[in-house]
Tab-separated table of C-alpha atoms in Angstrom:
chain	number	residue	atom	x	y	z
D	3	UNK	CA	0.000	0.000	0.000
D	4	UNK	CA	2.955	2.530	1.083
D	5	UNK	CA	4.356	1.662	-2.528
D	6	UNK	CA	1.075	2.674	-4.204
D	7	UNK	CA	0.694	5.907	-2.385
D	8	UNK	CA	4.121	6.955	-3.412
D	9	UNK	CA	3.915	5.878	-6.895
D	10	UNK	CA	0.701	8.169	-7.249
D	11	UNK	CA	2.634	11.203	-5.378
D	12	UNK	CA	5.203	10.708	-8.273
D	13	UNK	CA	2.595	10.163	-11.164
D	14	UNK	CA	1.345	13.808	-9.353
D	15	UNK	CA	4.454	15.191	-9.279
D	16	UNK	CA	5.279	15.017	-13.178
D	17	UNK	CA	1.846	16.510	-13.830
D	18	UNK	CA	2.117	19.199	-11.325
D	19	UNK	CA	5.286	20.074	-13.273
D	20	UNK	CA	4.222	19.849	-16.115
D	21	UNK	CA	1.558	22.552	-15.455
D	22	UNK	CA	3.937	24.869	-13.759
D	23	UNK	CA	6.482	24.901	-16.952
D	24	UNK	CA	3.637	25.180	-19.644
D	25	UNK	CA	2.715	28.689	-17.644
D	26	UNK	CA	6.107	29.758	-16.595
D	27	UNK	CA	7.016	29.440	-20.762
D	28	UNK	CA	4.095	31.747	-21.414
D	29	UNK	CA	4.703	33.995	-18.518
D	30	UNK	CA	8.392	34.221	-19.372
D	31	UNK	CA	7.368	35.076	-23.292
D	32	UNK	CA	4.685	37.301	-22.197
D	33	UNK	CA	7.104	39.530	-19.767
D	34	UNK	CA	10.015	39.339	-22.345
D	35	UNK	CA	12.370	38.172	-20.281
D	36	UNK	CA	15.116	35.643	-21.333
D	37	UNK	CA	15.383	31.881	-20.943
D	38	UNK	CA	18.195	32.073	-18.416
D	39	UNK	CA	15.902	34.659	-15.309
D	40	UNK	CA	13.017	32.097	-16.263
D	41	UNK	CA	14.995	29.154	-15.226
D	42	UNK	CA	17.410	30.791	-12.732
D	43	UNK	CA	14.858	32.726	-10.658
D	44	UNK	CA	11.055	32.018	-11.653
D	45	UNK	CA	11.587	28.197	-12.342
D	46	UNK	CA	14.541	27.558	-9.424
D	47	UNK	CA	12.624	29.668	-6.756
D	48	UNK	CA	9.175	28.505	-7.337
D	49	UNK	CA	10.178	24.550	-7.572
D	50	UNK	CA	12.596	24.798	-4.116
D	51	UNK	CA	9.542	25.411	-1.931
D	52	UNK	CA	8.725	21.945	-0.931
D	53	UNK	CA	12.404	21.249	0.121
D	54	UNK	CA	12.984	24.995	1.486
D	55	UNK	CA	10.065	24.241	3.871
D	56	UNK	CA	11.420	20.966	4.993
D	57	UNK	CA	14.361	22.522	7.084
D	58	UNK	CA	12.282	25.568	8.252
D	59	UNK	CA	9.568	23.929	9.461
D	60	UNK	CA	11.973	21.843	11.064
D	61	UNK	CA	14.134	24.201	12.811
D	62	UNK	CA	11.087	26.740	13.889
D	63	UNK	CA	7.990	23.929	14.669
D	64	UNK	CA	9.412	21.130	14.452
D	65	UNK	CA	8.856	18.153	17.728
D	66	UNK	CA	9.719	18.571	20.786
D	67	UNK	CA	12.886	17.169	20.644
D	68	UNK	CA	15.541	20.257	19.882
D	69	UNK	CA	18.663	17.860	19.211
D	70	UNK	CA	16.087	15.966	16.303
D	71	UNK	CA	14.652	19.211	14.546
D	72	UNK	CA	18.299	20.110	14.313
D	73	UNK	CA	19.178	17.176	12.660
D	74	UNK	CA	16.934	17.313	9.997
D	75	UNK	CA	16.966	21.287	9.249
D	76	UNK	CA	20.987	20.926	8.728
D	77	UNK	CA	20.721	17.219	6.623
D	78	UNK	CA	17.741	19.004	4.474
D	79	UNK	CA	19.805	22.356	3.975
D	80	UNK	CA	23.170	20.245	2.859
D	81	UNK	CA	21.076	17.183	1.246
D	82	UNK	CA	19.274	19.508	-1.651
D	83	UNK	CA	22.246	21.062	-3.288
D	84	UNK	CA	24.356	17.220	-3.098
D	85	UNK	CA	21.208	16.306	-4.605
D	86	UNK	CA	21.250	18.886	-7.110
D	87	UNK	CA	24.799	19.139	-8.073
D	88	UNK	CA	25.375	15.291	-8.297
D	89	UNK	CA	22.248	13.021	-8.462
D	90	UNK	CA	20.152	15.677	-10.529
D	91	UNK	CA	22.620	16.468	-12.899
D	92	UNK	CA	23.423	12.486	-13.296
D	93	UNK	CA	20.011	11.998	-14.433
D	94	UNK	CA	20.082	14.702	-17.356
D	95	UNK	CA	22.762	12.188	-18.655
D	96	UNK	CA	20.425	9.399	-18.778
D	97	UNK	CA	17.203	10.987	-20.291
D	98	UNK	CA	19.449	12.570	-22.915
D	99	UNK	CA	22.011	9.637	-24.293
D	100	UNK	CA	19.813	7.818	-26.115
D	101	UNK	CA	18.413	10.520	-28.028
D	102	UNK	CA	21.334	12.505	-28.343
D	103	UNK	CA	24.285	10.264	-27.519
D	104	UNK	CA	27.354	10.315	-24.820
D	105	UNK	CA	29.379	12.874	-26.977
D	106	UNK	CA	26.798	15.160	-27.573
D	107	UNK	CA	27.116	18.798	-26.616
D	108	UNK	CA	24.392	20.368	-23.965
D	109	UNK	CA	24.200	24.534	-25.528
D	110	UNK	CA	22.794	26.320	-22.503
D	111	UNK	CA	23.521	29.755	-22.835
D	112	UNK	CA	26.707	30.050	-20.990
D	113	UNK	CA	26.764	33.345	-19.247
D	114	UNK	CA	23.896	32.920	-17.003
D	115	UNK	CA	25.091	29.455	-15.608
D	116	UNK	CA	28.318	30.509	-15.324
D	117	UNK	CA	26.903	33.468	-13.117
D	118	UNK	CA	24.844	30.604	-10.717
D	119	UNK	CA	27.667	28.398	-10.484
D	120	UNK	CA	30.405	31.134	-9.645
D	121	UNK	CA	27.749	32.384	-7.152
D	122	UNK	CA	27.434	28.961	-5.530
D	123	UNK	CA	30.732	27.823	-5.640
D	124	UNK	CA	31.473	31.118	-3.370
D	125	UNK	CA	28.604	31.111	-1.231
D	126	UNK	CA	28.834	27.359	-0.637
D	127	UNK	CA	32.558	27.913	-0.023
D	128	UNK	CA	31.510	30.650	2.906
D	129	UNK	CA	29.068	28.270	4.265
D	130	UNK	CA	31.628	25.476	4.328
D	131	UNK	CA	33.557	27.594	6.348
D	132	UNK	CA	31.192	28.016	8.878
D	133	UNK	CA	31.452	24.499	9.757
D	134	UNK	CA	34.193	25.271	11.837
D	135	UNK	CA	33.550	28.078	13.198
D	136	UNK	CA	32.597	27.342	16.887
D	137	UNK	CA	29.093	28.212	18.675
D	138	UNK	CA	30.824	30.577	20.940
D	139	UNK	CA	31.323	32.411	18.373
D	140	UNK	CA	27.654	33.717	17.787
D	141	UNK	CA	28.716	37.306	16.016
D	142	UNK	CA	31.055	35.772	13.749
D	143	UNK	CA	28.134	33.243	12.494
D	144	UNK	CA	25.531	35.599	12.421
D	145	UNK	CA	28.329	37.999	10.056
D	146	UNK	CA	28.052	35.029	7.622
D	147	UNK	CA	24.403	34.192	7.465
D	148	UNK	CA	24.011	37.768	6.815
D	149	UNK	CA	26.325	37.896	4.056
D	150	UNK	CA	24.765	34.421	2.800
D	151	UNK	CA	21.799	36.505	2.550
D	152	UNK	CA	23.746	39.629	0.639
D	153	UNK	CA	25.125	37.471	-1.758
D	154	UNK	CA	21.971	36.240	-2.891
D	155	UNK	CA	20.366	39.425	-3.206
D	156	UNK	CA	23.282	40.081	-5.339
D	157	UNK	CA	22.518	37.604	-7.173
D	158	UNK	CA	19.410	38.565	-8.142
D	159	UNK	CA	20.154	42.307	-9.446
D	160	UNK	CA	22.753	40.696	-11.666
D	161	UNK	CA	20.737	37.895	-12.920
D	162	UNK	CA	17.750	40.372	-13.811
D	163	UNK	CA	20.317	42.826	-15.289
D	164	UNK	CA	21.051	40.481	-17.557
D	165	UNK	CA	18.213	39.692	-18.914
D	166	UNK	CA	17.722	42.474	-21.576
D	167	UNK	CA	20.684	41.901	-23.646
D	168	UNK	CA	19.824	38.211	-23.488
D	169	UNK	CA	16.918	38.478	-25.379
D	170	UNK	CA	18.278	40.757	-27.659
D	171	UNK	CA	20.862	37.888	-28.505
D	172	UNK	CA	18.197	35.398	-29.315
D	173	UNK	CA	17.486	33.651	-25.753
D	174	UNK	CA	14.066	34.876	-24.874
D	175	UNK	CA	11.788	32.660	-23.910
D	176	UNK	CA	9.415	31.015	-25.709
D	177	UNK	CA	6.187	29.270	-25.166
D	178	UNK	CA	6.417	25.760	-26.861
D	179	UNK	CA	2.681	24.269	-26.249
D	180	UNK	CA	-0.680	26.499	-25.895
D	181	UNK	CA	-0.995	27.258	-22.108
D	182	UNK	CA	-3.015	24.144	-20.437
D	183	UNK	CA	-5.926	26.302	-19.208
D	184	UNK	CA	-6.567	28.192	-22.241
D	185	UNK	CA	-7.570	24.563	-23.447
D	186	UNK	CA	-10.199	24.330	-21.102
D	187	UNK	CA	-11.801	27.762	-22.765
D	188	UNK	CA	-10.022	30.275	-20.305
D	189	UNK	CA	-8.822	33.520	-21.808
D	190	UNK	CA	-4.702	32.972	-22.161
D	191	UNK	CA	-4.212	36.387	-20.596
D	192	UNK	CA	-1.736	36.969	-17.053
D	193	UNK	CA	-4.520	36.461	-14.730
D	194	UNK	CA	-5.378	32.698	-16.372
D	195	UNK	CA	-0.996	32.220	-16.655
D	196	UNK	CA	-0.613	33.527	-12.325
D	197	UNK	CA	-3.656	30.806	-11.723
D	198	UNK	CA	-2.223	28.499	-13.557
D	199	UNK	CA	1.467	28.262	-12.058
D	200	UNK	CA	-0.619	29.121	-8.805
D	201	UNK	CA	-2.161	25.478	-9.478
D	202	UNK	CA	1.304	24.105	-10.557
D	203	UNK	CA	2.642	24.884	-7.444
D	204	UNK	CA	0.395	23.546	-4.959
D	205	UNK	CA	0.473	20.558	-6.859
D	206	UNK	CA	4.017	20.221	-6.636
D	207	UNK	CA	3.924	20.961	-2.831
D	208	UNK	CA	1.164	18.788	-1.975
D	209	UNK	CA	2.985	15.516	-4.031
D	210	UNK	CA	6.539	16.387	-3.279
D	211	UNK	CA	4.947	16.802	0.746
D	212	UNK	CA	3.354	13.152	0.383
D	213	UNK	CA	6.220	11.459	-0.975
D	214	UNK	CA	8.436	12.921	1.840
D	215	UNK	CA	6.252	11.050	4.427
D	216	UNK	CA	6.034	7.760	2.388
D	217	UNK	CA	9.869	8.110	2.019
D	218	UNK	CA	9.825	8.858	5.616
D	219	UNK	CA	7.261	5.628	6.868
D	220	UNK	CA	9.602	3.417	4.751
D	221	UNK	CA	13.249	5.207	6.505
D	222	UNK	CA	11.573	4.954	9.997
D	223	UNK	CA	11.168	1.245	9.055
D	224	UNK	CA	14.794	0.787	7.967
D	225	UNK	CA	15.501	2.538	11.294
D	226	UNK	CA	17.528	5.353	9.630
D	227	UNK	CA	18.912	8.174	11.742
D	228	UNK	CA	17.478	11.593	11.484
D	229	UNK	CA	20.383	13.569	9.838
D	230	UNK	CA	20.898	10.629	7.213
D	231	UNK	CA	17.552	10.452	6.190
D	232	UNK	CA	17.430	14.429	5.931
D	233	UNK	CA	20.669	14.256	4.092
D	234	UNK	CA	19.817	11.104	1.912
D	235	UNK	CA	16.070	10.479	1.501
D	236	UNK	CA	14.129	13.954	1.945
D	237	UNK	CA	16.089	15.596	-0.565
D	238	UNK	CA	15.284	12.679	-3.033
D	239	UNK	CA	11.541	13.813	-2.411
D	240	UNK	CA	11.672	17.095	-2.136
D	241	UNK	CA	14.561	17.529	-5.024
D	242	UNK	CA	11.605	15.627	-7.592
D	243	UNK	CA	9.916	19.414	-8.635
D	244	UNK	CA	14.083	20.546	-9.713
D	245	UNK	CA	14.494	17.452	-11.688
D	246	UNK	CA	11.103	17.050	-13.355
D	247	UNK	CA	11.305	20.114	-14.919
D	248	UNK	CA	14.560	19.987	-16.595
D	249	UNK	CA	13.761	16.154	-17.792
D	250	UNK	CA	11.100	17.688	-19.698
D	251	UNK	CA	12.730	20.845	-20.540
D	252	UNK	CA	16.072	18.450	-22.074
D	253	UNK	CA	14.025	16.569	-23.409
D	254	UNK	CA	12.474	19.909	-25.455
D	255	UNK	CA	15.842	20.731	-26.162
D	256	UNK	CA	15.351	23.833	-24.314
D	257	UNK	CA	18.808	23.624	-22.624
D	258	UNK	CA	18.752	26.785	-20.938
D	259	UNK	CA	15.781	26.633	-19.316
D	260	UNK	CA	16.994	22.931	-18.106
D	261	UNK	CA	20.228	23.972	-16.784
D	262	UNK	CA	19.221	27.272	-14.877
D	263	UNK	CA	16.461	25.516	-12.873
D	264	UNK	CA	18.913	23.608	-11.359
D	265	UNK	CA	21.797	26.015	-11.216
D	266	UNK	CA	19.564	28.526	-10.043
D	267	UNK	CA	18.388	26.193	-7.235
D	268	UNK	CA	21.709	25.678	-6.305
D	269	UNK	CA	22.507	29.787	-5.513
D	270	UNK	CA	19.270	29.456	-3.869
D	271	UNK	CA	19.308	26.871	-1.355
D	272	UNK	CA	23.655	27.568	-1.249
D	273	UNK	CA	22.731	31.090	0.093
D	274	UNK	CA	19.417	31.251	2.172
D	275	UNK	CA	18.927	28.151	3.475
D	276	UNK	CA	22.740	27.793	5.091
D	277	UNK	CA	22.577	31.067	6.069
D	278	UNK	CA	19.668	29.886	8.593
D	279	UNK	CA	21.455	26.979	9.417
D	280	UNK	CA	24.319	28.177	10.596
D	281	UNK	CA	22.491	31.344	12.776
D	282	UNK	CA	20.242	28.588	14.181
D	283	UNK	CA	21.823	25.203	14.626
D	284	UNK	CA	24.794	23.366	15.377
D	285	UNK	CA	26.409	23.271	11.894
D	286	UNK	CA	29.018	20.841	13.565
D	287	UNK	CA	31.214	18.987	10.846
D	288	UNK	CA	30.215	15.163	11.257
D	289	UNK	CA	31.483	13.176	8.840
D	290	UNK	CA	28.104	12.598	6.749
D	291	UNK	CA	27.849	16.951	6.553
D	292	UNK	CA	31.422	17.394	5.822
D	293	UNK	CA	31.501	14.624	3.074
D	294	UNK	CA	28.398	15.838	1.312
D	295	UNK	CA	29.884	19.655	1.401
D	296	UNK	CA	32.905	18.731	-0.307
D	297	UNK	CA	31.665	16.042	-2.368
D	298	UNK	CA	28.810	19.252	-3.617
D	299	UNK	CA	31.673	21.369	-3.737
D	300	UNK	CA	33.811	18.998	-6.227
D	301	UNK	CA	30.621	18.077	-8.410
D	302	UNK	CA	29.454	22.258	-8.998
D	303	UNK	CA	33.582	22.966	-9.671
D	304	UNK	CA	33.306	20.013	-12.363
D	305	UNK	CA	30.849	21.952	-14.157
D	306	UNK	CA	32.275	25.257	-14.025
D	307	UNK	CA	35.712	24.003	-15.632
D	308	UNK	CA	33.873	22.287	-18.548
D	309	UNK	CA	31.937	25.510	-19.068
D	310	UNK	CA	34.983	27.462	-18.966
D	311	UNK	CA	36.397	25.218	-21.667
D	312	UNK	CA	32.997	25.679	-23.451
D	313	UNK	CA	32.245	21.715	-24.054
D	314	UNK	CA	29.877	20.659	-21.935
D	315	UNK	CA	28.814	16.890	-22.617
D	316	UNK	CA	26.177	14.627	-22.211
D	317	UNK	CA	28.664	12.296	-20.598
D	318	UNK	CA	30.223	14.559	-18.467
D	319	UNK	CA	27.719	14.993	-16.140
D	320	UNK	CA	27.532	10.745	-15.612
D	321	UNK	CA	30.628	12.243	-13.255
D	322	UNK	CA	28.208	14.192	-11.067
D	323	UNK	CA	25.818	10.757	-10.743
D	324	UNK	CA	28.781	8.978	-9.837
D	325	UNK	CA	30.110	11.594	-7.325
D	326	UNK	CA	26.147	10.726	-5.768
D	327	UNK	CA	27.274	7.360	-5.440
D	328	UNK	CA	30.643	8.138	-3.405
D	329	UNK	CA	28.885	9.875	-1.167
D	330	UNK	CA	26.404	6.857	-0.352
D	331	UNK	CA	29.438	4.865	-0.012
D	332	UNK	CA	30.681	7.285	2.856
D	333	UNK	CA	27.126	7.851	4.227
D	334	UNK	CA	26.316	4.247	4.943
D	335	UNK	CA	29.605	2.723	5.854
């Protein structure tokens, strides 16, 4: 029966997503923006909320057990960008060799991925750092949550500043299907495309939010600790909106768009969501935490060396799935 329910929370999931990229294409074309804001902001920001509430939830209501909410705020802030940077990334590699084959070039448009990475790989640096930065040391951690928090914001000026000349250059976004409502006899104007992702959304929430506690019935079964089942399982839940997406944005050959929701993710949950943790938890280096840092660490500086040589394969990221499966190794040993 727990199989079932979680095989319908997936079969859920891919709709849900599919409803919230048919209206972020139209909203994207409609506001003129360019491919790279739609997947780095709009499409990142808007998928992350079903993992971004795990640890919060967590760390402000979670039970009454203060060691345990811990526990799973810091293994969901650290588990979502391993997830994206190696498993994620591995899977683009498998929906796109057949059709495309192992040598094949991926063409996102380099400039804003370059931009997410060189943001995480900083930020995520900073909140590596923090690690070892003692509790007694309260100013020093609050100094870099806050910056954590300015380097996001950062983020987004550039990003958005960007834009323009990007869709001069070619990479505007554009809708590939009629939007789903405006089937159903609904004017395709902003009001119908806002309801629309509206709907998107809480579909994504509510299946990515019922697969976490089918995930979480089967790990309580297993007898799994708290941190490794925040650092393992919950991100494979929560993580399902990200990857969704850009399967069926690759599979469009809509690279950009692919790429930036899960670059863009990255800079999102590498800034905010670490800057909480280490304000409001432990952020103690334990072997599963500091393995998944650098192991997320190695897997986003991968990718930014094969952009910087401009060839980014379809076999290059099998390196980031592998990297997934180090880390497993290390986790469960």
């Amino acid at each position: 029966m727990l199989i079932l329910f979680m095989l319908a929370m997936l079969v859920l999931i891919v709709f849900a997503a599919e409803v919230f990229v048919n209206a972020l294409e139209h909203l994207g074309e409609r506001l003129k923006i360019s491919e790279g804001v739609t997947g780095s902001l709009f499409a990142a920001v808007g998928t992350a909320m079903p993992e971004t509430m795990v640890p919060i939830l967590a760390i402000f209501a979670g039970t009454d057990n203060q060691t345990l909410n811990h526990e799973i705020g810091v293994g969901a802030i650290l588990g979502a960008p391993l997830m994206l940077v190696t498993f994620a990334m591995g899977l683009l590699t498998v929906v796109s060799w057949r059709a495309r084959g192992g040598n094949a070039l991926f063409t996102p448009e380099p400039t804003g991925i370059r931009r997410d990475l060189n943001f995480f790989l900083a930020a995520f640096s900073l909140a590596a750092v923090a690690l070892f930065v003692p509790r007694d040391y309260p100013v020093v951690r609050l100094a870099i949550g806050l910056g954590l928090v300015l380097v996001y914001f950062i983020y987004i000026l550039l990003t958005l500043r960007a834009s323009a000349n990007l869709v001069e250059n070619g990479h505007g976004t554009e809708a590939g299907k009629p939007m789903l409502l405006a089937r159903l006899g609904l004017p395709p104007g902003m009001p119908v495309i806002l309801l629309q992702m509206i709907l998107g959304l809480a579909l994504l929430v509510a299946g990515a939010k019922g697969f976490i506690h089918g995930v979480e019935a089967t790990a309580a079964w297993l007898g799994m600790s708290a941190l490794l089942l925040s650092l393992i399982i919950v991100p494979i839940a929560t993580e399902l909106p990200e990857k969704v997406n850009s399967v069926l944005w690759i599979r469009r050959r809509k690279d950009t768009l692919a790429f930036g929701n899960l670059t863009g993710a990255m800079v999102f949950q590498g800034t905010l969501l670490p800057a909480i943790g280490i304000m409001l938890t432990p952020w103690d280096p334990r072997i599963e935490v500091l393995a998944g840092v650098v192991i997320t660490l190695a897997g986003a500086l991968w990718l930014r060396v094969l952009l910087a040589r401009g060839a980014l394969r379809v076999w290059h990221l099998a390196v980031n799935g592998g990297l997934y499966g180090v880390y497993l190794m290390i986790a469960l040993s």
